PDB file of C-alpha atoms and ligand atoms in Angstrom:
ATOM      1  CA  UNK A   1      30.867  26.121  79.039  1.00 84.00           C
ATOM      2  CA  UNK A   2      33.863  28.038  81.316  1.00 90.00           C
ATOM      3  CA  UNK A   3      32.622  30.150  84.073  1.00 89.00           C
ATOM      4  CA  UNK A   4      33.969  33.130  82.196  1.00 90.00           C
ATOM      5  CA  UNK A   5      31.762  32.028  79.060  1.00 91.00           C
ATOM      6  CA  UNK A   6      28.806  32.124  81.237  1.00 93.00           C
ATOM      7  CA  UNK A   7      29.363  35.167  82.809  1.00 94.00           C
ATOM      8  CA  UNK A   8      29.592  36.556  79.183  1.00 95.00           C
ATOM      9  CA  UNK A   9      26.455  35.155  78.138  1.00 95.00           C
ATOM     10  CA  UNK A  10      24.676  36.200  81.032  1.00 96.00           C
ATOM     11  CA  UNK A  11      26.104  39.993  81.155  1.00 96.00           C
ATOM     12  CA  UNK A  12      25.324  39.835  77.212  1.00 96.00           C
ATOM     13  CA  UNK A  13      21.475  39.092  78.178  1.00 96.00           C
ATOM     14  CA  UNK A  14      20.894  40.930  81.025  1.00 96.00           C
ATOM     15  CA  UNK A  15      22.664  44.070  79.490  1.00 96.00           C
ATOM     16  CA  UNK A  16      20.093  44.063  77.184  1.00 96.00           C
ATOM     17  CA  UNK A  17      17.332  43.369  79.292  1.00 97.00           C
ATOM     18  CA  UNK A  18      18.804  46.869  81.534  1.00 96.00           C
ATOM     19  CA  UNK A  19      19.692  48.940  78.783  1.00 95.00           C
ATOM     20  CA  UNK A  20      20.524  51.896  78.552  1.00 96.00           C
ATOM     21  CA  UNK A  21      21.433  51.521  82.349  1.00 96.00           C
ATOM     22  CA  UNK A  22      25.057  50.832  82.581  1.00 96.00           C
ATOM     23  CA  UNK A  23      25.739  49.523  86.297  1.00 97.00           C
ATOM     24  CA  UNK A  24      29.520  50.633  88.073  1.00 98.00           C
ATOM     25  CA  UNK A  25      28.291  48.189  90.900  1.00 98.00           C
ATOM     26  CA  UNK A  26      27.161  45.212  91.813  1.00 98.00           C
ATOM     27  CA  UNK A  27      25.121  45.744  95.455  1.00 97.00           C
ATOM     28  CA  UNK A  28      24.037  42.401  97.608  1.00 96.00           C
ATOM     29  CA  UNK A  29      21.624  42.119  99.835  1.00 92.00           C
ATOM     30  CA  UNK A  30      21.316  40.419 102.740  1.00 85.00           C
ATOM     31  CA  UNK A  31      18.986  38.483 104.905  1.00 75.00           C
ATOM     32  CA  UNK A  32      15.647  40.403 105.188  1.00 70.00           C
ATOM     33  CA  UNK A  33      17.605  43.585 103.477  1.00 78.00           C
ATOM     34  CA  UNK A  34      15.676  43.608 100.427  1.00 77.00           C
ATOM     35  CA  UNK A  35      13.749  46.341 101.117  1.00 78.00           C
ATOM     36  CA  UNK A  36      17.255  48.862 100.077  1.00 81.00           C
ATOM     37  CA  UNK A  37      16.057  47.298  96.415  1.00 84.00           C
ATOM     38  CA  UNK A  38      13.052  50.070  96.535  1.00 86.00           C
ATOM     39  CA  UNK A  39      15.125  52.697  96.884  1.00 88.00           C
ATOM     40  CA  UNK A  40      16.651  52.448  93.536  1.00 93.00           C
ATOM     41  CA  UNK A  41      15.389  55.195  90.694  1.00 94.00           C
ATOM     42  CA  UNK A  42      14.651  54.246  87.355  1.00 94.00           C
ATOM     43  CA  UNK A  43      14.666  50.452  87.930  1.00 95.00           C
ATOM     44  CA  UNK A  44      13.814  48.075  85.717  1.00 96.00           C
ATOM     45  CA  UNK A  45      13.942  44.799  87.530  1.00 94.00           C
ATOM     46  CA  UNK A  46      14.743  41.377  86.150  1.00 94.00           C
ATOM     47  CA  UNK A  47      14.355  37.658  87.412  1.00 92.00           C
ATOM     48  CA  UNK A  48      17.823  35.724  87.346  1.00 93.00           C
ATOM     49  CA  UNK A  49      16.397  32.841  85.829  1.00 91.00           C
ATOM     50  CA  UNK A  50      15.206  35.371  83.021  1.00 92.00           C
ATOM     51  CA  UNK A  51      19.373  35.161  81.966  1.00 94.00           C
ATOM     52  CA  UNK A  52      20.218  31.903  83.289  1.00 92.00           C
ATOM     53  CA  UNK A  53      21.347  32.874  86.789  1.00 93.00           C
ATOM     54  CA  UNK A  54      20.114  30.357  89.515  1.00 91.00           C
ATOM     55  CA  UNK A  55      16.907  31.488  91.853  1.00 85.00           C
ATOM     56  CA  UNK A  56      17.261  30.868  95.738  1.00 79.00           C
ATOM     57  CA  UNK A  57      14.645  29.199  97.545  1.00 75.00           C
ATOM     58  CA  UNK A  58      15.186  30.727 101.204  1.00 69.00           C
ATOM     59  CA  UNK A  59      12.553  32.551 102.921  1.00 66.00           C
ATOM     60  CA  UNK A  60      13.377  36.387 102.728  1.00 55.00           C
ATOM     61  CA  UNK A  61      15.421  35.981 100.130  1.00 55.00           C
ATOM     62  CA  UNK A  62      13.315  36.529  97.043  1.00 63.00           C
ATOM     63  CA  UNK A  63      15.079  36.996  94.229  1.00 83.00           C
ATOM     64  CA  UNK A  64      15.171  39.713  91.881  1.00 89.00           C
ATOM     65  CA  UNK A  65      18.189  41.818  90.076  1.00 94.00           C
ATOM     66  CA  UNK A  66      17.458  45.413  89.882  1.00 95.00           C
ATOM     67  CA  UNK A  67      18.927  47.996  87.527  1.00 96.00           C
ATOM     68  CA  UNK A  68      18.822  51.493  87.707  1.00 96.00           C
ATOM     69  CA  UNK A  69      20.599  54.648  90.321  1.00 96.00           C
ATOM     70  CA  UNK A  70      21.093  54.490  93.487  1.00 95.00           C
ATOM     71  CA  UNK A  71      22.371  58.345  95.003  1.00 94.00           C
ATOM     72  CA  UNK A  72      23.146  58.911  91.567  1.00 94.00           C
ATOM     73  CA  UNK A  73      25.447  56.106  90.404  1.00 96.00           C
ATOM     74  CA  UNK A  74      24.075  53.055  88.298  1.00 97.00           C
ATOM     75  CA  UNK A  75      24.052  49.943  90.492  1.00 97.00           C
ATOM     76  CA  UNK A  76      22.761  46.575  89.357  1.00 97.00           C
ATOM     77  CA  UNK A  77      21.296  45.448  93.232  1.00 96.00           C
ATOM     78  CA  UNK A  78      20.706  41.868  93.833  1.00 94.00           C
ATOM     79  CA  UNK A  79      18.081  40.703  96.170  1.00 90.00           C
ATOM     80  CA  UNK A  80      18.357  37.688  97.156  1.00 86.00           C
ATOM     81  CA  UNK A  81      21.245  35.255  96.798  1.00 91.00           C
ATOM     82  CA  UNK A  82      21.947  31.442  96.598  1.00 93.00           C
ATOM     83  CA  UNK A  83      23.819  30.193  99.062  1.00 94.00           C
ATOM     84  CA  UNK A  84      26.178  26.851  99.336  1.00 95.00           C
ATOM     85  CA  UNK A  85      24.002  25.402 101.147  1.00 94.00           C
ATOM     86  CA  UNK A  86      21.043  25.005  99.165  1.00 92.00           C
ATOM     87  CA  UNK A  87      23.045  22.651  97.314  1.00 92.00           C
ATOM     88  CA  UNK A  88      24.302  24.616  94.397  1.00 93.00           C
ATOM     89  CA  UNK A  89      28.073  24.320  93.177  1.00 95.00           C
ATOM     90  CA  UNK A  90      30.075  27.218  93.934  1.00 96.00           C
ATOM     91  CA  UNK A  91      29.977  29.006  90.289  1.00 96.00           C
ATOM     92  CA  UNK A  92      26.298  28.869  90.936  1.00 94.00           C
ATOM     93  CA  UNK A  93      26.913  31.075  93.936  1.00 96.00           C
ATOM     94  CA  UNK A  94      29.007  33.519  92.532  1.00 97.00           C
ATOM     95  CA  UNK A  95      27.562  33.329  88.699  1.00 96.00           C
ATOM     96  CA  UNK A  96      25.811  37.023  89.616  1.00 97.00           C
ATOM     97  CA  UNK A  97      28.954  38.401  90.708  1.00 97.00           C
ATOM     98  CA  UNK A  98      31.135  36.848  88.019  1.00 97.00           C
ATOM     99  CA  UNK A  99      28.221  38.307  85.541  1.00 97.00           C
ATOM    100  CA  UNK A 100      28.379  41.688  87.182  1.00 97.00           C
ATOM    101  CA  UNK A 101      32.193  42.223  86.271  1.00 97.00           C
ATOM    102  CA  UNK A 102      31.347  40.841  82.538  1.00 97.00           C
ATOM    103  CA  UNK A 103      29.128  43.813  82.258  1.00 97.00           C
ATOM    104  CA  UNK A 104      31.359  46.398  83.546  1.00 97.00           C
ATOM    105  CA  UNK A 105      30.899  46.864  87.067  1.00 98.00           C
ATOM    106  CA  UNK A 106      34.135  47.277  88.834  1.00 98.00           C
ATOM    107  CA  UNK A 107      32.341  47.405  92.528  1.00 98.00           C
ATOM    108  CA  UNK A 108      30.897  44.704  94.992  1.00 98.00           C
ATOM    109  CA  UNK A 109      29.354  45.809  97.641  1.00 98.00           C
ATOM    110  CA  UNK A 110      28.160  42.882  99.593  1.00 98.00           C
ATOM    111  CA  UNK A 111      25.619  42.703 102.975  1.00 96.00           C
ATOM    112  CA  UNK A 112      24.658  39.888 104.776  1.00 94.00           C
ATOM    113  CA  UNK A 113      23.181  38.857 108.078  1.00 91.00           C
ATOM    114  CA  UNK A 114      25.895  37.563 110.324  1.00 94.00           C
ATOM    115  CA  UNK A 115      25.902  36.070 114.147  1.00 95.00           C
ATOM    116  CA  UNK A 116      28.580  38.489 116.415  1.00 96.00           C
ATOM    117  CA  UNK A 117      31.089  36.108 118.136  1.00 96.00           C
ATOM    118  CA  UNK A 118      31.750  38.981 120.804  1.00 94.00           C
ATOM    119  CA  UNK A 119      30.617  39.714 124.228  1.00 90.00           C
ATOM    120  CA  UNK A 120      30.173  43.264 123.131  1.00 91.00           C
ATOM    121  CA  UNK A 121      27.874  43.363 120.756  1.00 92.00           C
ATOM    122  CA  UNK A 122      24.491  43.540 120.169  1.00 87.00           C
ATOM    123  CA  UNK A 123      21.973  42.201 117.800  1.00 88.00           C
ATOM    124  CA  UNK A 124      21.106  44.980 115.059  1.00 89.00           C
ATOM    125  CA  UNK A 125      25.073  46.045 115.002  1.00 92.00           C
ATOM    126  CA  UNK A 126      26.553  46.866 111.706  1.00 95.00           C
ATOM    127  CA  UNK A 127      29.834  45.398 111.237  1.00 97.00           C
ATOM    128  CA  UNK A 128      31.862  46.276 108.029  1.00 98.00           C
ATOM    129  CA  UNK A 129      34.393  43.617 107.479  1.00 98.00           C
ATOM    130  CA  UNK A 130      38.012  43.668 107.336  1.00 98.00           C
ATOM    131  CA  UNK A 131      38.679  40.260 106.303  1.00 98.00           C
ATOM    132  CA  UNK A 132      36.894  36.784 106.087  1.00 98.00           C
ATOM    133  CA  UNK A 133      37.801  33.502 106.605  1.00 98.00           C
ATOM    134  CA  UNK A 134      36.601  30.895 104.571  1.00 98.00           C
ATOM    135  CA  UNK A 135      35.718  28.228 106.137  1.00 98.00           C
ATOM    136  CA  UNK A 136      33.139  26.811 103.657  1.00 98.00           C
ATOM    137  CA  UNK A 137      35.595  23.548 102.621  1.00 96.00           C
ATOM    138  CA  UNK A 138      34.822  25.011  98.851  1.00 97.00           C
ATOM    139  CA  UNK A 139      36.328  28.069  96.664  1.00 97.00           C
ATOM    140  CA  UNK A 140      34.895  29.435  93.616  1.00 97.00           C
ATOM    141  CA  UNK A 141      38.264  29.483  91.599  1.00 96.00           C
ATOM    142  CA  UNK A 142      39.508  26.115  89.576  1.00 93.00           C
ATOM    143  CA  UNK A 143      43.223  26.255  88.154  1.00 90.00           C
ATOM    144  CA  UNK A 144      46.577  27.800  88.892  1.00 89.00           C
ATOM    145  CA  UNK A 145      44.400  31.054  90.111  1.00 90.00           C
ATOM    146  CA  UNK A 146      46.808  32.391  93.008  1.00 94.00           C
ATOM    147  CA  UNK A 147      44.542  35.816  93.431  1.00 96.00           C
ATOM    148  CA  UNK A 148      45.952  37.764  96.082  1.00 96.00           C
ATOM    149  CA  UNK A 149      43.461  38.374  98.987  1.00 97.00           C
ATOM    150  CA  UNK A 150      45.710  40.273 101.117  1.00 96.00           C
ATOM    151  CA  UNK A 151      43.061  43.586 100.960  1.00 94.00           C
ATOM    152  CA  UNK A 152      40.341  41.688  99.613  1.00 98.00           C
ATOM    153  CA  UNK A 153      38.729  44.232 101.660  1.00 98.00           C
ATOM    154  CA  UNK A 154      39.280  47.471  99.229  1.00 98.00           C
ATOM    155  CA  UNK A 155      40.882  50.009 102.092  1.00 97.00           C
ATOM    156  CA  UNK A 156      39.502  52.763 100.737  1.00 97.00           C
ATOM    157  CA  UNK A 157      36.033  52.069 100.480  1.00 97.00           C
ATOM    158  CA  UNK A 158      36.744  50.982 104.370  1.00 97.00           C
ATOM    159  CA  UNK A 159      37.699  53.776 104.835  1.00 97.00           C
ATOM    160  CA  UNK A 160      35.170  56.052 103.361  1.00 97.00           C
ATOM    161  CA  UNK A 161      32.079  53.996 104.422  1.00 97.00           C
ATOM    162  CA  UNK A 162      33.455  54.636 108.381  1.00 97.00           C
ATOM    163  CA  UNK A 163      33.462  58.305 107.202  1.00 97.00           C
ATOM    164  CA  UNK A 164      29.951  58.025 105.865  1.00 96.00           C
ATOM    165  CA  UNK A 165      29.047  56.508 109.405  1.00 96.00           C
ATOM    166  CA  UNK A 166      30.235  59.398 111.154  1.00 96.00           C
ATOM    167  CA  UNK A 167      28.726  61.729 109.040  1.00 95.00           C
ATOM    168  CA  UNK A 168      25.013  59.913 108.907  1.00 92.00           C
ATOM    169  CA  UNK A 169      25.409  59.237 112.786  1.00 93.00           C
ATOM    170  CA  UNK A 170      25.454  55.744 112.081  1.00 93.00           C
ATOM    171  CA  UNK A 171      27.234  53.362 114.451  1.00 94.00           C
ATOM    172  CA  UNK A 172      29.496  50.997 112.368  1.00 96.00           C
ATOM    173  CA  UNK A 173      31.961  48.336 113.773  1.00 96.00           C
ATOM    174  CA  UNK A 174      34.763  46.971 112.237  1.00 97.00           C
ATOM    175  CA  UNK A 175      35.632  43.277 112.042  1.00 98.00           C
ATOM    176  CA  UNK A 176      36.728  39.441 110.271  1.00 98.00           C
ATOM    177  CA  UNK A 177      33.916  37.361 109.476  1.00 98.00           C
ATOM    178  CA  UNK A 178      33.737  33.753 109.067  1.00 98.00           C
ATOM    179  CA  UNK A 179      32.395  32.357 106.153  1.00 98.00           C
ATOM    180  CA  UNK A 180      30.794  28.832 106.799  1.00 98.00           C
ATOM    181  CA  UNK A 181      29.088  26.103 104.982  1.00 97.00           C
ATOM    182  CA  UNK A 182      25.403  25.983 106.723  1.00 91.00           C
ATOM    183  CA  UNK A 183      22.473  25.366 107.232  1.00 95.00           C
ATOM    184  CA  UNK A 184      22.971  24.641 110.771  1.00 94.00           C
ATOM    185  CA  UNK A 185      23.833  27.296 112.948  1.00 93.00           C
ATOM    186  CA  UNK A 186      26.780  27.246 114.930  1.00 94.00           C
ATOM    187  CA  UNK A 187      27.049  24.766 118.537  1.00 93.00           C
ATOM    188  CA  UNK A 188      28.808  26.224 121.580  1.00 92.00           C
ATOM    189  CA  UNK A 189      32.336  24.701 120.588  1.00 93.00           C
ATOM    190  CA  UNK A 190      32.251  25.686 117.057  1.00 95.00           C
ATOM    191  CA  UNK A 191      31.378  29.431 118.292  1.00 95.00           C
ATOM    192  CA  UNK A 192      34.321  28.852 121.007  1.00 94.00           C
ATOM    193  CA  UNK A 193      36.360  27.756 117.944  1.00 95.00           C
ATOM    194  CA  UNK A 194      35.399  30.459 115.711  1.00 96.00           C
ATOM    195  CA  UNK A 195      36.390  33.364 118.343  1.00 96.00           C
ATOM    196  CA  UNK A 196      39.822  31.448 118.767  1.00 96.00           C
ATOM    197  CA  UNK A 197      40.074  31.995 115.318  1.00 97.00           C
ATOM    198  CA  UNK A 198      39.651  35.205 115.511  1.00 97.00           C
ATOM    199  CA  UNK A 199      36.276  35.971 113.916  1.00 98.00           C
ATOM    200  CA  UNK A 200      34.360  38.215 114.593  1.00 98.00           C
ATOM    201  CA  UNK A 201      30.869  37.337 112.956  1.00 98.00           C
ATOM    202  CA  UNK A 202      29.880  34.049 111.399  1.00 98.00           C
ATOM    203  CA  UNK A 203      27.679  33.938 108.254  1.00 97.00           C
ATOM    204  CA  UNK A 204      26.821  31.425 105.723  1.00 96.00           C
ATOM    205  CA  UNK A 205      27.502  33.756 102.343  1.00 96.00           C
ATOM    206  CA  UNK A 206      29.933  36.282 101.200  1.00 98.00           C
ATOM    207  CA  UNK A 207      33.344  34.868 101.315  1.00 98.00           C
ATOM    208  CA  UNK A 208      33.254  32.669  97.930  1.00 98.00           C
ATOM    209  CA  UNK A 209      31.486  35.737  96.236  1.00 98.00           C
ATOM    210  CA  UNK A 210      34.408  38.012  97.371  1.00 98.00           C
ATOM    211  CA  UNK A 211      36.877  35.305  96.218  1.00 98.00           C
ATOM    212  CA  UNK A 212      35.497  35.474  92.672  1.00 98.00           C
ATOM    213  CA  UNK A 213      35.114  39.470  92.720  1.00 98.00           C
ATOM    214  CA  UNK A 214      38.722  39.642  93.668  1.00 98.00           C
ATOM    215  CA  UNK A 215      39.384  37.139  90.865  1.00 97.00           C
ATOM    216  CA  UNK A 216      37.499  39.543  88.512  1.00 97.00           C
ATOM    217  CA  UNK A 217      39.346  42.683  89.681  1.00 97.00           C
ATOM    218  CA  UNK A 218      36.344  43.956  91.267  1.00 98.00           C
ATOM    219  CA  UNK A 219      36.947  46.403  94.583  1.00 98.00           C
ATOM    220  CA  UNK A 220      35.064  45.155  97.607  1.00 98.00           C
ATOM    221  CA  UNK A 221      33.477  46.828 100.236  1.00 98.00           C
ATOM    222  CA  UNK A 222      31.236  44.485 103.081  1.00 98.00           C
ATOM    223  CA  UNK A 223      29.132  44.526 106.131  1.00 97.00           C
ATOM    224  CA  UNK A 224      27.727  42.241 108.312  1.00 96.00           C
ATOM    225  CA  UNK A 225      24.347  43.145 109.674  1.00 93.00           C
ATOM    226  CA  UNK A 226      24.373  41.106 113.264  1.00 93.00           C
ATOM    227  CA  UNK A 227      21.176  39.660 113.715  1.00 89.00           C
ATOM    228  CA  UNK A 228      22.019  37.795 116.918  1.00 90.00           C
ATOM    229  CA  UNK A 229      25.058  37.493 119.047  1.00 92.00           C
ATOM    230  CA  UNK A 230      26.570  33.911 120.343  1.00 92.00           C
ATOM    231  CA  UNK A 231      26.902  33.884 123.844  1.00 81.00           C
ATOM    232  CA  UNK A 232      28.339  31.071 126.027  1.00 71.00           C
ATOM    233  CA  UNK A 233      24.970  29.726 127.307  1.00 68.00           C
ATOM    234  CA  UNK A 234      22.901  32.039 125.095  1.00 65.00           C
ATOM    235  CA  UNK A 235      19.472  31.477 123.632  1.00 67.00           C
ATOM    236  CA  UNK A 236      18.989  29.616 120.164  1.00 69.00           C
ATOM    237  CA  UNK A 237      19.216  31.030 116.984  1.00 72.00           C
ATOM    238  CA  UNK A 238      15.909  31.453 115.316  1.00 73.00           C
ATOM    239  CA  UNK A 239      15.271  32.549 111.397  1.00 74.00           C
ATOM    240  CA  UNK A 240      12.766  34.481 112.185  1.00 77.00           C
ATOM    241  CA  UNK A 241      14.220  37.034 114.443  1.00 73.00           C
ATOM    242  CA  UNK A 242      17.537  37.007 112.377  1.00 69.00           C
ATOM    243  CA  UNK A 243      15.008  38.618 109.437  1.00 73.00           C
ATOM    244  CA  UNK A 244      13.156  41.044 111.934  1.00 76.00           C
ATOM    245  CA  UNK A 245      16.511  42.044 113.262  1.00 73.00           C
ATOM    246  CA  UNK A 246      16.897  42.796 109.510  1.00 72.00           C
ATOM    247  CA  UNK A 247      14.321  44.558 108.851  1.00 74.00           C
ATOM    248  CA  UNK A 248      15.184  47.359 111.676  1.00 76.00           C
ATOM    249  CA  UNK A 249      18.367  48.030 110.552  1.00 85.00           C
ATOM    250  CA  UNK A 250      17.659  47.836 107.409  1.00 85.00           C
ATOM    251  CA  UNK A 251      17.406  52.355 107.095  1.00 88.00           C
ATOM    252  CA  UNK A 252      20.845  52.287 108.812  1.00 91.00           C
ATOM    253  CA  UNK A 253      22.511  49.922 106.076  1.00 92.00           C
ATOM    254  CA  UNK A 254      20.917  51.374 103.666  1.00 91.00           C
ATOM    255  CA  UNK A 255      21.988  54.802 104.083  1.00 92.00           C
ATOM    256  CA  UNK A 256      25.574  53.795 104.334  1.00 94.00           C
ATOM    257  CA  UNK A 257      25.405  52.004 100.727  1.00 95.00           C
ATOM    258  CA  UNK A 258      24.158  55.298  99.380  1.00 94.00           C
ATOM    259  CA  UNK A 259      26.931  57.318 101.069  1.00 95.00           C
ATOM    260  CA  UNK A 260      29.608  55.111  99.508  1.00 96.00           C
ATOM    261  CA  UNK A 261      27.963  54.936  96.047  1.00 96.00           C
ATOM    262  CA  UNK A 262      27.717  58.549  95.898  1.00 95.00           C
ATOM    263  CA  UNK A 263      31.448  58.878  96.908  1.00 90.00           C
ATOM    264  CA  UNK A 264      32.652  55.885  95.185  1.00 94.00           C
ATOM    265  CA  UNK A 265      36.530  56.501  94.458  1.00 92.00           C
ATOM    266  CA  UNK A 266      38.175  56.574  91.171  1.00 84.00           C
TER     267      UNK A 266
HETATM  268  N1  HPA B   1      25.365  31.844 112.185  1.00 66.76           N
HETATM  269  C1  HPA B   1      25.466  31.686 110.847  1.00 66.76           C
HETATM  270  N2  HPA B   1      24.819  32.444 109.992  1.00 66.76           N
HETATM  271  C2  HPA B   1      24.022  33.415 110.463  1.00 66.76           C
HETATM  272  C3  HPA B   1      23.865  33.629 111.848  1.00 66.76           C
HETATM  273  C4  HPA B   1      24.578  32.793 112.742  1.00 66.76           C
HETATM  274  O1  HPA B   1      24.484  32.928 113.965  1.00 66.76           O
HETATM  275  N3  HPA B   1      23.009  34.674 111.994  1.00 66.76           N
HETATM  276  C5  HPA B   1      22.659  35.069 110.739  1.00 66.76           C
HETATM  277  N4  HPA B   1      23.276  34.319 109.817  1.00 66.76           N
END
């Protein structure tokens, strides 16, 4: 079976499993972010492996797909992701998005939990992202696919969430993040590398599930939540605190995905 027969099959079943509900955009959560999954009206919630869509097995990352309206627009919200590094092939990781766009959706809006690379930030910083690189050593697409990423990054939806910022006196950065394989975190000369690079953040999701949204015509909006910051000689990363750092700004994130959704352009 082709990715794009899967992704047909699944939409198939999990549009009936959510119907009536008829979901303009995918949302992802991040890291310890699930909570933003309550907030949606008139859910109806589904397991992926209900519609053949692979479960991850990370702490704070239980996963569940919920359907229903989020500040008025029908979202399909995704809590909890797989990642690369649990071992999964790449269509594996993207087989949500890829199903989202099969049903109709034609927005991703993607959150994860990110490290800052800079001197200036601070853990619990929101960072919507500009760019990505992928540094992952994988891609999601197979074939003579040249998809243009050159605003893989939809400007407008930049644009409007820094708006929504303003308005909801919510302090949002701007920046590239770097996409990387995992589990491990990062060692002083990869961070050294990474900033040389000119990222940003570094995070262990997102970029192959952007790659296959852009591939699928989807329009991308994403944000980093930092939940710790490298700094030369700094203190270890721990899982843990990345998920309470989570947690916290978890209100902040959350009312900039219902800003966007409720101003989502044509
Ligand atoms: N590195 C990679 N992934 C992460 C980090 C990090 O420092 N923090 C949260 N996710």
């Amino acid at each position: 079976m082709s990715a794009q027969e899967r992704a047909v099959r699944v939409a198939a079943d999990l549009g009936a499993r959510i119907a009536p509900r008829q979901p303009v955009a995918l949302v992802t959560l991040g890291s310890g972010l699930g909570p933003v999954a309550d907030e949606v009206e008139d859910a109806v919630e589904v397991r992926p492996t209900d519609v053949g869509l692979p479960e991850s097995t990370v702490p704070g990352h239980a996963g569940r797909l919920v359907a229903g309206t989020l500040a008025g627009q029908p979202v399909l919200v995704q809590r909890g992701r797989v990642h690369r590094y649990e071992g999964v092939p790449a269509d594996d990781v993207v087989a949500t998005v890829r199903a989202a766009a099969a049903l109709g959706c034609r927005f991703f809006l993607v959150t994860n939990a990110a490290g800052g690379l800079r001197d200036a930030q601070s853990p619990g910083e929101l960072m919507a992202l500009s760019d990505h690189l992928n540094l992952t050593g994988d891609t999601p697409l197979v074939g003579p696919q040249f998809v243009d990423l050159g605003d893989a990054y939809d400007p407008t939806l930049r644009e409007r969430a820094h708006a929504v910022a303003e308005r909801a006196d919510v302090p949002l950065g701007e920046g590239v993040y770097a996409g990387v394989r995992g589990p491990a975190y990062e060692t002083p000369a990869e961070v050294a590398m990474l900033r040389g690079m000119g990222a940003d953040a570094v995070g262990m999701s997102t970029v192959l599930e952007v790659i296959a949204a852009r591939a699928a015509g989807l329009r991308v909006w994403g944000c980093s939540l930092l939940t710790n910051v490298h700094r030369p000689g700094g203190t270890p990363v721990d899982h843990e605190e990345v998920l309470a750092a989570a947690q916290d700004a978890g209100p902040r994130l959350a009312a900039l995905l219902r800003g966007l959704l409720a101003d989502l352009p044509r």
